[in-house]
mmCIF file of N, CA and C in Angstrom:
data_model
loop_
_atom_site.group_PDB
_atom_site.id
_atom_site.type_symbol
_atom_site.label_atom_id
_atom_site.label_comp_id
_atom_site.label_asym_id
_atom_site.label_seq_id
_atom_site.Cartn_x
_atom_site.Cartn_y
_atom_site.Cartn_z
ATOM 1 N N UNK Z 1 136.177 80.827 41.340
ATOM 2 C CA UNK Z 1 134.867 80.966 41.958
ATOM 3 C C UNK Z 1 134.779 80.122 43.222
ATOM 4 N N UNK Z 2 135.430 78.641 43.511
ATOM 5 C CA UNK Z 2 135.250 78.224 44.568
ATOM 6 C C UNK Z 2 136.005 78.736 45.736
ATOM 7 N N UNK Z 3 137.065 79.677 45.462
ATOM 8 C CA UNK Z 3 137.844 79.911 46.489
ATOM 9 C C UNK Z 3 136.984 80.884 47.200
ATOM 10 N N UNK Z 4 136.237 81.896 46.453
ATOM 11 C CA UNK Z 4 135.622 82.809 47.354
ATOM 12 C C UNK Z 4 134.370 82.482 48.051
ATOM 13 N N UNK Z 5 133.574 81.431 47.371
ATOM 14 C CA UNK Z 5 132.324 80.490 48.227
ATOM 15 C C UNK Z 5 133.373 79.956 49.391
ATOM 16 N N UNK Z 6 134.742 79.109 49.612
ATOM 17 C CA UNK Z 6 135.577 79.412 50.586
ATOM 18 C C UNK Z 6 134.974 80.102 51.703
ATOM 19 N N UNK Z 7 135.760 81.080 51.169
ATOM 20 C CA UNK Z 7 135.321 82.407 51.932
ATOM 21 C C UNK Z 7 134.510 82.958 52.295
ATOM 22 N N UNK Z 8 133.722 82.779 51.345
ATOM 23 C CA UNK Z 8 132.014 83.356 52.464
ATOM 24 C C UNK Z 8 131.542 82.318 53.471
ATOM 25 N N UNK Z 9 131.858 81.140 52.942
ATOM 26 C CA UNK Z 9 131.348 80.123 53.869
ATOM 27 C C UNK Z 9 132.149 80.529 55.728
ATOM 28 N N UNK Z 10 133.645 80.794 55.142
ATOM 29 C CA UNK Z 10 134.363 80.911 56.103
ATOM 30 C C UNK Z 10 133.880 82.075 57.221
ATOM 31 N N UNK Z 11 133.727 82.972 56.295
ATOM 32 C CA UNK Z 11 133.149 84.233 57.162
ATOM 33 C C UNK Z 11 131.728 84.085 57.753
ATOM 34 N N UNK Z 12 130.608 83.707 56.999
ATOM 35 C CA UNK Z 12 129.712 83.182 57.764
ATOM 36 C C UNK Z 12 129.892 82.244 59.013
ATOM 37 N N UNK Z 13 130.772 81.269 59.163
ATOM 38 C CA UNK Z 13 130.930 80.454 60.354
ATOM 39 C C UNK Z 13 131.708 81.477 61.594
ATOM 40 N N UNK Z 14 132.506 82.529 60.634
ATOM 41 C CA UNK Z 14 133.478 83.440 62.139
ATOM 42 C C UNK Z 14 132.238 84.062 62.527
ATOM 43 N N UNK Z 15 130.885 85.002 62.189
ATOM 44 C CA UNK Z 15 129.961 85.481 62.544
ATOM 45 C C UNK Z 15 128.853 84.840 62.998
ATOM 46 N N UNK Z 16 128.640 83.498 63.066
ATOM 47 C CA UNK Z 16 127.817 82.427 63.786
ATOM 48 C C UNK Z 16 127.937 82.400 65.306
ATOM 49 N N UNK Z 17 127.049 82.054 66.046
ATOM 50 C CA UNK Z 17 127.143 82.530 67.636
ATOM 51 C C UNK Z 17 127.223 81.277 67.870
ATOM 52 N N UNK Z 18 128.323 80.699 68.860
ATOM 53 C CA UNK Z 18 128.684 80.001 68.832
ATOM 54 C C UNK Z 18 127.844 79.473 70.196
ATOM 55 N N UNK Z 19 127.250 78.546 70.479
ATOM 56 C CA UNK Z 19 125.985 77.539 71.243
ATOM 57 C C UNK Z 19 126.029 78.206 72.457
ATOM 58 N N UNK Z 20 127.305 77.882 72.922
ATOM 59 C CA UNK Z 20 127.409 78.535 74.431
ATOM 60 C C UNK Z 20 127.191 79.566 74.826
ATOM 61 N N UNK Z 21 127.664 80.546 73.898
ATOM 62 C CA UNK Z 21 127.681 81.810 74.384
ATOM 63 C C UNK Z 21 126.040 82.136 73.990
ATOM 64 N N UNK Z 22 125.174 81.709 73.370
ATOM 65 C CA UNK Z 22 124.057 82.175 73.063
ATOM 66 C C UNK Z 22 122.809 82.136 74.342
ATOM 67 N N UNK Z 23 122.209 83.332 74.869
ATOM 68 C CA UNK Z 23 121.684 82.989 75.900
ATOM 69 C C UNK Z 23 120.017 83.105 75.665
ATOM 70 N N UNK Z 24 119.512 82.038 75.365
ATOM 71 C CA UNK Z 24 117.769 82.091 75.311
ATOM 72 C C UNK Z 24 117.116 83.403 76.165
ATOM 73 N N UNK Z 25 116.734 84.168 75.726
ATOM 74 C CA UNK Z 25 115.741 85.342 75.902
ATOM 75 C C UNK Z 25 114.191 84.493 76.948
ATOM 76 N N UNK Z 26 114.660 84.960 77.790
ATOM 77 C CA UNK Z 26 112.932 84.690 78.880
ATOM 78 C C UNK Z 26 112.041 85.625 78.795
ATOM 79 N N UNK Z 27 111.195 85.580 77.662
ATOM 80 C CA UNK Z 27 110.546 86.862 77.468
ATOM 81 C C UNK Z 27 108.622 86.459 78.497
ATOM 82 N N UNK Z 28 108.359 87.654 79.334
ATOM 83 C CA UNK Z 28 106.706 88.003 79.980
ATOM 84 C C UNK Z 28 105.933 88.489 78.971
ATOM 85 N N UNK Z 29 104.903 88.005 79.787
ATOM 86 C CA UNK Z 29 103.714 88.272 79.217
ATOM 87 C C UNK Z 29 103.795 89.488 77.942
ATOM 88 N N UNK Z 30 103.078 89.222 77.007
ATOM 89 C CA UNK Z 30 102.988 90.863 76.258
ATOM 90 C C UNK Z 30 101.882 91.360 76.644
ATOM 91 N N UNK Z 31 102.369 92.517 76.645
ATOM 92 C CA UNK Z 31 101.224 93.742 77.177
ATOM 93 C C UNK Z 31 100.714 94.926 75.834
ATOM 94 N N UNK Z 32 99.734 95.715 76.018
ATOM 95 C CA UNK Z 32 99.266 96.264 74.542
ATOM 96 C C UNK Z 32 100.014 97.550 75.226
ATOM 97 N N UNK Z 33 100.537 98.539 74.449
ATOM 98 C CA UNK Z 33 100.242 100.273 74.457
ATOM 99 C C UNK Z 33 100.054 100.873 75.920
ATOM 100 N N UNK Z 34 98.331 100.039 75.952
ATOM 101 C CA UNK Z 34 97.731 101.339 77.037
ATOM 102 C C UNK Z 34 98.287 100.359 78.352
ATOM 103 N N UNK Z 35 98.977 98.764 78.006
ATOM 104 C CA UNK Z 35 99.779 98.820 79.704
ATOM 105 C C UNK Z 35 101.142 99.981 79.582
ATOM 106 N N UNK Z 36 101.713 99.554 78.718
ATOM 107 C CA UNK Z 36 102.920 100.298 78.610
ATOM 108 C C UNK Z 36 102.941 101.795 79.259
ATOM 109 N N UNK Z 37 101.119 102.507 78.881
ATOM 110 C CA UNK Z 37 101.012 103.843 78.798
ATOM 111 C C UNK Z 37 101.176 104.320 80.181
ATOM 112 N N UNK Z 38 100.686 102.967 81.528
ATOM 113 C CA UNK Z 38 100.599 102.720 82.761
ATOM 114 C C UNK Z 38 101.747 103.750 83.423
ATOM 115 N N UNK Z 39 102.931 103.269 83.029
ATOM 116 C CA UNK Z 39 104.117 103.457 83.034
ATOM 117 C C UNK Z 39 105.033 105.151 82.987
ATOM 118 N N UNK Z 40 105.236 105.643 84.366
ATOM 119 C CA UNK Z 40 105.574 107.248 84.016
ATOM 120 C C UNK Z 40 107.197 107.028 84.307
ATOM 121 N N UNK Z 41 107.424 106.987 83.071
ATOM 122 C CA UNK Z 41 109.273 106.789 83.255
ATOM 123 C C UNK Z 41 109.678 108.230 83.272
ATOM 124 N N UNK Z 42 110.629 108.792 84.027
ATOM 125 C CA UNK Z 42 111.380 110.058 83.767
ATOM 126 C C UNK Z 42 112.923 110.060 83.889
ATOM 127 N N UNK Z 43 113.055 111.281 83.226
ATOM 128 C CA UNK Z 43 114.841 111.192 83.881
ATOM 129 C C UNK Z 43 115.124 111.799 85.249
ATOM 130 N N UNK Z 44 115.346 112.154 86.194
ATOM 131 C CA UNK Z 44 115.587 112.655 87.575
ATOM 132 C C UNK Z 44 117.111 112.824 87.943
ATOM 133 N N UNK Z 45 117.504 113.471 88.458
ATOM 134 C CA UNK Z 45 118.840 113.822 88.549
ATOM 135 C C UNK Z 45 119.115 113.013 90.035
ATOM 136 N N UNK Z 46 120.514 112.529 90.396
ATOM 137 C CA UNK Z 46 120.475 111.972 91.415
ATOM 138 C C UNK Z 46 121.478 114.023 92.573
ATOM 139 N N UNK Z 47 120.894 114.090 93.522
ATOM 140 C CA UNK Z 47 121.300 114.706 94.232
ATOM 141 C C UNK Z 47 122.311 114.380 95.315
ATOM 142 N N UNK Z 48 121.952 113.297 95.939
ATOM 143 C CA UNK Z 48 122.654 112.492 97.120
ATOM 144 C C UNK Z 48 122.440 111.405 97.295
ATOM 145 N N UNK Z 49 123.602 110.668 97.750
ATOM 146 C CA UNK Z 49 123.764 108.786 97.488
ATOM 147 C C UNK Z 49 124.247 108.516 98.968
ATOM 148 N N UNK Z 50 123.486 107.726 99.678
ATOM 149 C CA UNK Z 50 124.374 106.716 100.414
ATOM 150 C C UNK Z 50 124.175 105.333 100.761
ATOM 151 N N UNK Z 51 124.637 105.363 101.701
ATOM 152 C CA UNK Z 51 124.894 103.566 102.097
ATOM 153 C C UNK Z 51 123.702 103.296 102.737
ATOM 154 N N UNK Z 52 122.825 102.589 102.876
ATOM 155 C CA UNK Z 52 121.666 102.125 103.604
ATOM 156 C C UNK Z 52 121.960 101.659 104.646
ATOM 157 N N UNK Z 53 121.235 102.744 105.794
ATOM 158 C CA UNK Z 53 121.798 102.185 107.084
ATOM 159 C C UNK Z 53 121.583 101.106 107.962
ATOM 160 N N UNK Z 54 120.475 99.880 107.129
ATOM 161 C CA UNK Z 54 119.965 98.556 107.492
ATOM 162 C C UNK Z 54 120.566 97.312 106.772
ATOM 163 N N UNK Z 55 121.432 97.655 105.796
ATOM 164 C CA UNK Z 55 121.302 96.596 104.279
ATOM 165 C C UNK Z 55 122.860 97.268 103.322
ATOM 166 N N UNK Z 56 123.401 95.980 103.533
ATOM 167 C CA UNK Z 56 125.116 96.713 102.750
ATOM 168 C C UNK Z 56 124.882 96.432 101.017
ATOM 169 N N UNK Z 57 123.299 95.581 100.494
ATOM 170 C CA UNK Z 57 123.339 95.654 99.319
ATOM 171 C C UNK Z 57 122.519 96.591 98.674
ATOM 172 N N UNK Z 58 121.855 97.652 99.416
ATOM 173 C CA UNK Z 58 121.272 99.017 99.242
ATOM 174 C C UNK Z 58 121.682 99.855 99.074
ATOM 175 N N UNK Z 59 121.805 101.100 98.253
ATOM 176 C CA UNK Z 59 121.656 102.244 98.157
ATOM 177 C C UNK Z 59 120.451 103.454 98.475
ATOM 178 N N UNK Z 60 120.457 104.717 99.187
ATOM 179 C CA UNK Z 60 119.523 105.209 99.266
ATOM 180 C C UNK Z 60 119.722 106.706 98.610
ATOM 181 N N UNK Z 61 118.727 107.022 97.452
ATOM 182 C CA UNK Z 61 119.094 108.537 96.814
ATOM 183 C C UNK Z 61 117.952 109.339 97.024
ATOM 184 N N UNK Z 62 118.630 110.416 96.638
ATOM 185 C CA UNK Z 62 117.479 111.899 96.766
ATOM 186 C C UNK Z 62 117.571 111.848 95.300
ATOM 187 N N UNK Z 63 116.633 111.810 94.604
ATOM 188 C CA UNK Z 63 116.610 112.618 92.868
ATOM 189 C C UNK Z 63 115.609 113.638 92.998
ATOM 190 N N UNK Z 64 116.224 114.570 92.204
ATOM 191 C CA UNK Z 64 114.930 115.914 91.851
ATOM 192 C C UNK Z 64 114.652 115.027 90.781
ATOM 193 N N UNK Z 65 113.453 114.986 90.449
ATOM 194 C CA UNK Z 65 112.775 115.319 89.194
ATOM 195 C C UNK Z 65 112.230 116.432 88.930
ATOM 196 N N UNK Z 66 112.720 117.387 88.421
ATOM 197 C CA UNK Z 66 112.168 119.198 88.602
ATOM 198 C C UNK Z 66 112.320 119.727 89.529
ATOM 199 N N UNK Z 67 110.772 120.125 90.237
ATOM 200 C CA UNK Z 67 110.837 121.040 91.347
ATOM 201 C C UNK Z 67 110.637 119.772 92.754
ATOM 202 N N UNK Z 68 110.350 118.236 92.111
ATOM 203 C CA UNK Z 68 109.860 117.672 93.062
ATOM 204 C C UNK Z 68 111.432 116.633 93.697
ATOM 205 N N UNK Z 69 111.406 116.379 94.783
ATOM 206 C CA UNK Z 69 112.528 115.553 95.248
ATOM 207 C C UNK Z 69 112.265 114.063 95.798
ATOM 208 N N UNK Z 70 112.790 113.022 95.500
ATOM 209 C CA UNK Z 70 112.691 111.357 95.604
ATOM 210 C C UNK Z 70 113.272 111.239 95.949
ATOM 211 N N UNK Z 71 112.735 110.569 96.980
ATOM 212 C CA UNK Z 71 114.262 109.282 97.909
ATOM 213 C C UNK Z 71 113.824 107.660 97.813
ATOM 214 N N UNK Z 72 114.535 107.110 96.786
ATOM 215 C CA UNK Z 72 114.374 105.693 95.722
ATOM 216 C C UNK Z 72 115.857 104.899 96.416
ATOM 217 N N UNK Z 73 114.942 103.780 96.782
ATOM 218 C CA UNK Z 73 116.351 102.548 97.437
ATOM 219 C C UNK Z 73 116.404 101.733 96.233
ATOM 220 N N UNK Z 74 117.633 101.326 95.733
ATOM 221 C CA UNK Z 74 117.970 100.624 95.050
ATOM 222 C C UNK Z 74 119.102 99.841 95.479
ATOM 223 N N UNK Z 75 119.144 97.858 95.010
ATOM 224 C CA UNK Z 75 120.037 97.222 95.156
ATOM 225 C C UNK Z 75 121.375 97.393 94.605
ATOM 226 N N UNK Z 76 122.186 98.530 94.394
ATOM 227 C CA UNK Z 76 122.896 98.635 93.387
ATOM 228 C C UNK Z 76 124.316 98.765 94.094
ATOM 229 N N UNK Z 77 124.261 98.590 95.517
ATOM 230 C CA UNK Z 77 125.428 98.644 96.532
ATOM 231 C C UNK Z 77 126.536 97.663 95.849
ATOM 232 N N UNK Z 78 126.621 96.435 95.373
ATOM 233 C CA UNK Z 78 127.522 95.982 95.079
ATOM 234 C C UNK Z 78 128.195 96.575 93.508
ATOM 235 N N UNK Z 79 127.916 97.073 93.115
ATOM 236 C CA UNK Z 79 128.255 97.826 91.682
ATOM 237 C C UNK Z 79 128.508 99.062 91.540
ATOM 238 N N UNK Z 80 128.094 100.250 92.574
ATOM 239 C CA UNK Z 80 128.225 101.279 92.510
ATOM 240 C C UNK Z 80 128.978 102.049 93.783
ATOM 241 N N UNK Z 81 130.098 102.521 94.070
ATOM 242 C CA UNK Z 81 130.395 103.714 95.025
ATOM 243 C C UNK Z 81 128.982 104.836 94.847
ATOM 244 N N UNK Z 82 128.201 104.728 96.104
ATOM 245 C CA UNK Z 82 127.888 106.151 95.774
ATOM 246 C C UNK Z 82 127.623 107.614 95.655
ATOM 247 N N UNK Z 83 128.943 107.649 95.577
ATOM 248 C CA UNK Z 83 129.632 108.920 95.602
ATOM 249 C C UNK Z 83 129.916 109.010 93.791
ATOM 250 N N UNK Z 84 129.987 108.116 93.254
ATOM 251 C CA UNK Z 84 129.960 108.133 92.290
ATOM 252 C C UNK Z 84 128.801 108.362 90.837
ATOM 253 N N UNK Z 85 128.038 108.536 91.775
ATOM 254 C CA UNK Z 85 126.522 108.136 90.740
ATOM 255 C C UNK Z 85 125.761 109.716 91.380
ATOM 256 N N UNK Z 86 126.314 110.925 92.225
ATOM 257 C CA UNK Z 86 125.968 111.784 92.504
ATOM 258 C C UNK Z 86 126.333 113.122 90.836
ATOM 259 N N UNK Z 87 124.962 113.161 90.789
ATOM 260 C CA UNK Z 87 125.083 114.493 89.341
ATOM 261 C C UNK Z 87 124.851 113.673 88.254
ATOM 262 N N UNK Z 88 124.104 112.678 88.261
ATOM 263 C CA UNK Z 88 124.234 111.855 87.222
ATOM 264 C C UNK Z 88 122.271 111.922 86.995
ATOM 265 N N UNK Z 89 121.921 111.933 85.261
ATOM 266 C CA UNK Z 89 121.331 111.906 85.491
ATOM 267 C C UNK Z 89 120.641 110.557 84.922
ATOM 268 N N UNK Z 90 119.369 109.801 85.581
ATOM 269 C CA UNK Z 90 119.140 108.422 85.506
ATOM 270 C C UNK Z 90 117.931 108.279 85.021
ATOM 271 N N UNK Z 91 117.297 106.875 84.374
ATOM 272 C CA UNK Z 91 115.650 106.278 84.421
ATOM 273 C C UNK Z 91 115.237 106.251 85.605
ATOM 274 N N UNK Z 92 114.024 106.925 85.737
ATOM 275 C CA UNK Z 92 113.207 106.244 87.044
ATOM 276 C C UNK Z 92 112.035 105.945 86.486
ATOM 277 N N UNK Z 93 111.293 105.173 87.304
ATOM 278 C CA UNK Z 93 109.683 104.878 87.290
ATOM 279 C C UNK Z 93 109.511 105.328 88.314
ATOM 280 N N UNK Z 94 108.534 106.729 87.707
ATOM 281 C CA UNK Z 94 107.977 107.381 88.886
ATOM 282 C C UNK Z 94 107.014 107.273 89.565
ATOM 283 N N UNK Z 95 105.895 106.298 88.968
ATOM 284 C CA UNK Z 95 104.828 106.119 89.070
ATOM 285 C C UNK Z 95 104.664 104.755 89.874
ATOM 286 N N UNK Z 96 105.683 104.515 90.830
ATOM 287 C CA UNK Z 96 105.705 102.735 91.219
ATOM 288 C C UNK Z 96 105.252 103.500 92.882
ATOM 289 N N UNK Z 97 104.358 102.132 93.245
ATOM 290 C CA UNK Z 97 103.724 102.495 94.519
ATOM 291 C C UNK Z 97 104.914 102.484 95.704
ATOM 292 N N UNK Z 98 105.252 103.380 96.535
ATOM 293 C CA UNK Z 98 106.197 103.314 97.371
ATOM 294 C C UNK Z 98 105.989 101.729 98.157
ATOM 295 N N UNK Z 99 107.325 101.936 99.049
ATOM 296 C CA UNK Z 99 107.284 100.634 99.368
ATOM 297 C C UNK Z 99 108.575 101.308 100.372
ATOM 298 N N UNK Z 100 108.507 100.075 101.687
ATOM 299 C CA UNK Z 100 109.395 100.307 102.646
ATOM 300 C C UNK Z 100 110.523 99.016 102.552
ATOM 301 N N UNK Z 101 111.386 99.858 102.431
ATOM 302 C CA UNK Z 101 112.319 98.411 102.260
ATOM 303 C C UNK Z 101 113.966 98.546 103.477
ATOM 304 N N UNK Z 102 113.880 97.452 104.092
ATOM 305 C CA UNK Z 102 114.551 97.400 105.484
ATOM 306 C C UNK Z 102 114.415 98.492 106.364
ATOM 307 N N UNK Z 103 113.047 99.349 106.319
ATOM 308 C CA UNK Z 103 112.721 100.827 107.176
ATOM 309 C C UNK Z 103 113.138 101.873 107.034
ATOM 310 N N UNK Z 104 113.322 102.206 105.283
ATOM 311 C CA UNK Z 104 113.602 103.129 104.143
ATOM 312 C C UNK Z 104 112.168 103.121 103.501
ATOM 313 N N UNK Z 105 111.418 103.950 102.945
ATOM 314 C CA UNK Z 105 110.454 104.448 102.585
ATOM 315 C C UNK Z 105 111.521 104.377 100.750
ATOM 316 N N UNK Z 106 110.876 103.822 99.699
ATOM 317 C CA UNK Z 106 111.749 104.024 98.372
ATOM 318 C C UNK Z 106 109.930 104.511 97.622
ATOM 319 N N UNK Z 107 110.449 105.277 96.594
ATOM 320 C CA UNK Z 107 109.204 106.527 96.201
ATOM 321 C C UNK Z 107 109.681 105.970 94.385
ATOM 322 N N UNK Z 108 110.213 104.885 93.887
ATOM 323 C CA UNK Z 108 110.376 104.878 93.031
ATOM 324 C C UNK Z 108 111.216 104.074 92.240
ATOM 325 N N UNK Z 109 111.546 103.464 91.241
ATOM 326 C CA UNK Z 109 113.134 102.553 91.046
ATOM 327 C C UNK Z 109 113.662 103.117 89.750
ATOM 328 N N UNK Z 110 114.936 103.208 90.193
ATOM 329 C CA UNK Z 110 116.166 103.221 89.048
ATOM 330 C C UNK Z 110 116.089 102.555 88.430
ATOM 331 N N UNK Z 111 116.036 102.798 86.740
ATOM 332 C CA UNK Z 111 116.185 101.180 85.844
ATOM 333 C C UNK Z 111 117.989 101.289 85.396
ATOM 334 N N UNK Z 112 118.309 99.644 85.557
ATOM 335 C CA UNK Z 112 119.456 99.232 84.892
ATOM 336 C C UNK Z 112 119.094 98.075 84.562
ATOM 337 N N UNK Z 113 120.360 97.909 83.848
ATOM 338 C CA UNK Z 113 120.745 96.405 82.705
ATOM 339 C C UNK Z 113 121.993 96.091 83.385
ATOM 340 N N UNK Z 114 122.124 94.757 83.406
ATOM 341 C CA UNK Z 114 123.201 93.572 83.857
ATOM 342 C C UNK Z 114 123.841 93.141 82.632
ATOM 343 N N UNK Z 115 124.921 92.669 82.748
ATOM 344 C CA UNK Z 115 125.703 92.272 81.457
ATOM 345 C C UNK Z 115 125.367 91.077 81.194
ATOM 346 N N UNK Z 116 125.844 90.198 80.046
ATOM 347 C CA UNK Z 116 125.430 89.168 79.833
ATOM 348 C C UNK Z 116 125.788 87.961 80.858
ATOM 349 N N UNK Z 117 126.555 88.315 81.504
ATOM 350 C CA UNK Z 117 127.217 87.602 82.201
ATOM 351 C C UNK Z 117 127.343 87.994 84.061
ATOM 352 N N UNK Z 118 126.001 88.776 84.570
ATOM 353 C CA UNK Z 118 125.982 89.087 85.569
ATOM 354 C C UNK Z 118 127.030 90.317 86.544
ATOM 355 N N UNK Z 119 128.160 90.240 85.626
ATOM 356 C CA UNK Z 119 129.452 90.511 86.438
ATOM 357 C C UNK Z 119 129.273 92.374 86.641
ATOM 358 N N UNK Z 120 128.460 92.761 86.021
ATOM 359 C CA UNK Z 120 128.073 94.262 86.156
ATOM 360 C C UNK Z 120 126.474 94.791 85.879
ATOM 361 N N UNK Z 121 126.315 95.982 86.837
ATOM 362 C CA UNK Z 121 125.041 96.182 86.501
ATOM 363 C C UNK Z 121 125.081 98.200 86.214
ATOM 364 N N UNK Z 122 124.543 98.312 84.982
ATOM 365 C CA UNK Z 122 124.207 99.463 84.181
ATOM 366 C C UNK Z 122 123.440 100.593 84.854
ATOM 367 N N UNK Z 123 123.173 101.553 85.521
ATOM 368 C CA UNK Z 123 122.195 102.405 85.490
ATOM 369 C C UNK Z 123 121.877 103.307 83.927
ATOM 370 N N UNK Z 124 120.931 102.829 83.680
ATOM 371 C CA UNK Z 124 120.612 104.089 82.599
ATOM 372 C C UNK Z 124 120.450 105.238 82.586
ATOM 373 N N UNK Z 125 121.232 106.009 82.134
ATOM 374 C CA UNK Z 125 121.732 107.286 82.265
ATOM 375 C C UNK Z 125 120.440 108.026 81.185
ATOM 376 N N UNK Z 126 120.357 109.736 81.158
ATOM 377 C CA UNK Z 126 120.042 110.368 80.389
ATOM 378 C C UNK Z 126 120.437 111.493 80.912
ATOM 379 N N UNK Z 127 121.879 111.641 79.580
ATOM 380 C CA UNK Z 127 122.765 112.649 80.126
ATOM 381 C C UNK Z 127 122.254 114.063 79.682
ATOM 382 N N UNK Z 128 122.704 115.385 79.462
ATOM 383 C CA UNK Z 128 121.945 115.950 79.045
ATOM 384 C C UNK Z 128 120.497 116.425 78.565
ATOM 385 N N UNK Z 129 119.842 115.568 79.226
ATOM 386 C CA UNK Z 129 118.452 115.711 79.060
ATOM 387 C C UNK Z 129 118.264 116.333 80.634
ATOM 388 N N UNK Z 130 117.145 117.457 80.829
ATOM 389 C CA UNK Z 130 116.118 118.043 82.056
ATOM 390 C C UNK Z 130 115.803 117.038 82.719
ATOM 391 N N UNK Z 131 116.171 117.201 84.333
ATOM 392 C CA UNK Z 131 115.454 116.328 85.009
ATOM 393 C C UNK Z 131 114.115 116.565 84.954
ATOM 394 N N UNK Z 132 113.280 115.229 85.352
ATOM 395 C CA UNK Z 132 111.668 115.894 85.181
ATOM 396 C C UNK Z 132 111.346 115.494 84.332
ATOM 397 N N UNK Z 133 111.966 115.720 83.044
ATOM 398 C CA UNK Z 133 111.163 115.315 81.534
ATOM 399 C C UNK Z 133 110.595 113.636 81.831
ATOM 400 N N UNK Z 134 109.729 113.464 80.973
ATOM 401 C CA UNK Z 134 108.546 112.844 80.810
ATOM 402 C C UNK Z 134 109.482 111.653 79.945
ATOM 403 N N UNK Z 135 110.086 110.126 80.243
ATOM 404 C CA UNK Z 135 110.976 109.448 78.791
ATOM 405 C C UNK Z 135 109.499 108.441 78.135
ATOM 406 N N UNK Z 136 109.790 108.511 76.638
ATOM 407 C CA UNK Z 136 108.451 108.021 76.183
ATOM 408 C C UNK Z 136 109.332 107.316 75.231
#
């Protein structure tokens, strides 16, 4: 019997997160529902990608969402060729007040995630899903 308390003990310590690597969560404000509801996320297809012709850490895209077409600047120049991110389809917030950024008009933002460790950044995809659709 003690050899396998051993062992669980043992295995519990290999599955313990070890101090360093553990990174405290900075969590905002909480918000109820009807902020959340604020919020018109969709999927949008990206049509055309390029280089921002003011800013080498910009990207500038066309997405359809349906019948309608977006041109959304995103910082994503150091992580993405984009030529690569053309036919892909992504998160947007469609509902974000435009904004001019280095004398680009952006109608919207791409959501991604960064790794734990900065060294990459995610676009969230929604592959097979209709551009346009409504993400809830």
């Amino acid at each position: 019997r003690l050899d396998i308390e051993k062992e669980l003990i043992a295995m519990e310590d290999m599955f313990k997160p070890k101090t360093e690597e553990v990174k405290a969560l900075v969590h905002k404000t909480e918000i109820t529902i009807d902020d959340f509801d604020k919020m018109e996320l969709r999927v949008g297809k990206i049509i055309e990608a390029n280089k921002h012709p003011k800013a080498d850490r910009l990207l500038v895209f066309k997405i359809r969402l349906g019948s309608e077409i977006r041109q959304i600047v995103s910082g994503i120049a150091k992580f993405y060729d984009p030529k690569d991110l053309v036919g892909r389809n992504v998160v947007i917030v469609a509902n974000l007040k435009p904004v001019m950024l280095r004398g680009v008009e952006s109608q919207g933002m791409i959501l991604s995630a960064a790794t734990d460790d900065d060294s990459e950044l995610v676009v969230l995809q929604a592959e097979g899903i209709v551009d346009g659709v409504e993400v809830s």
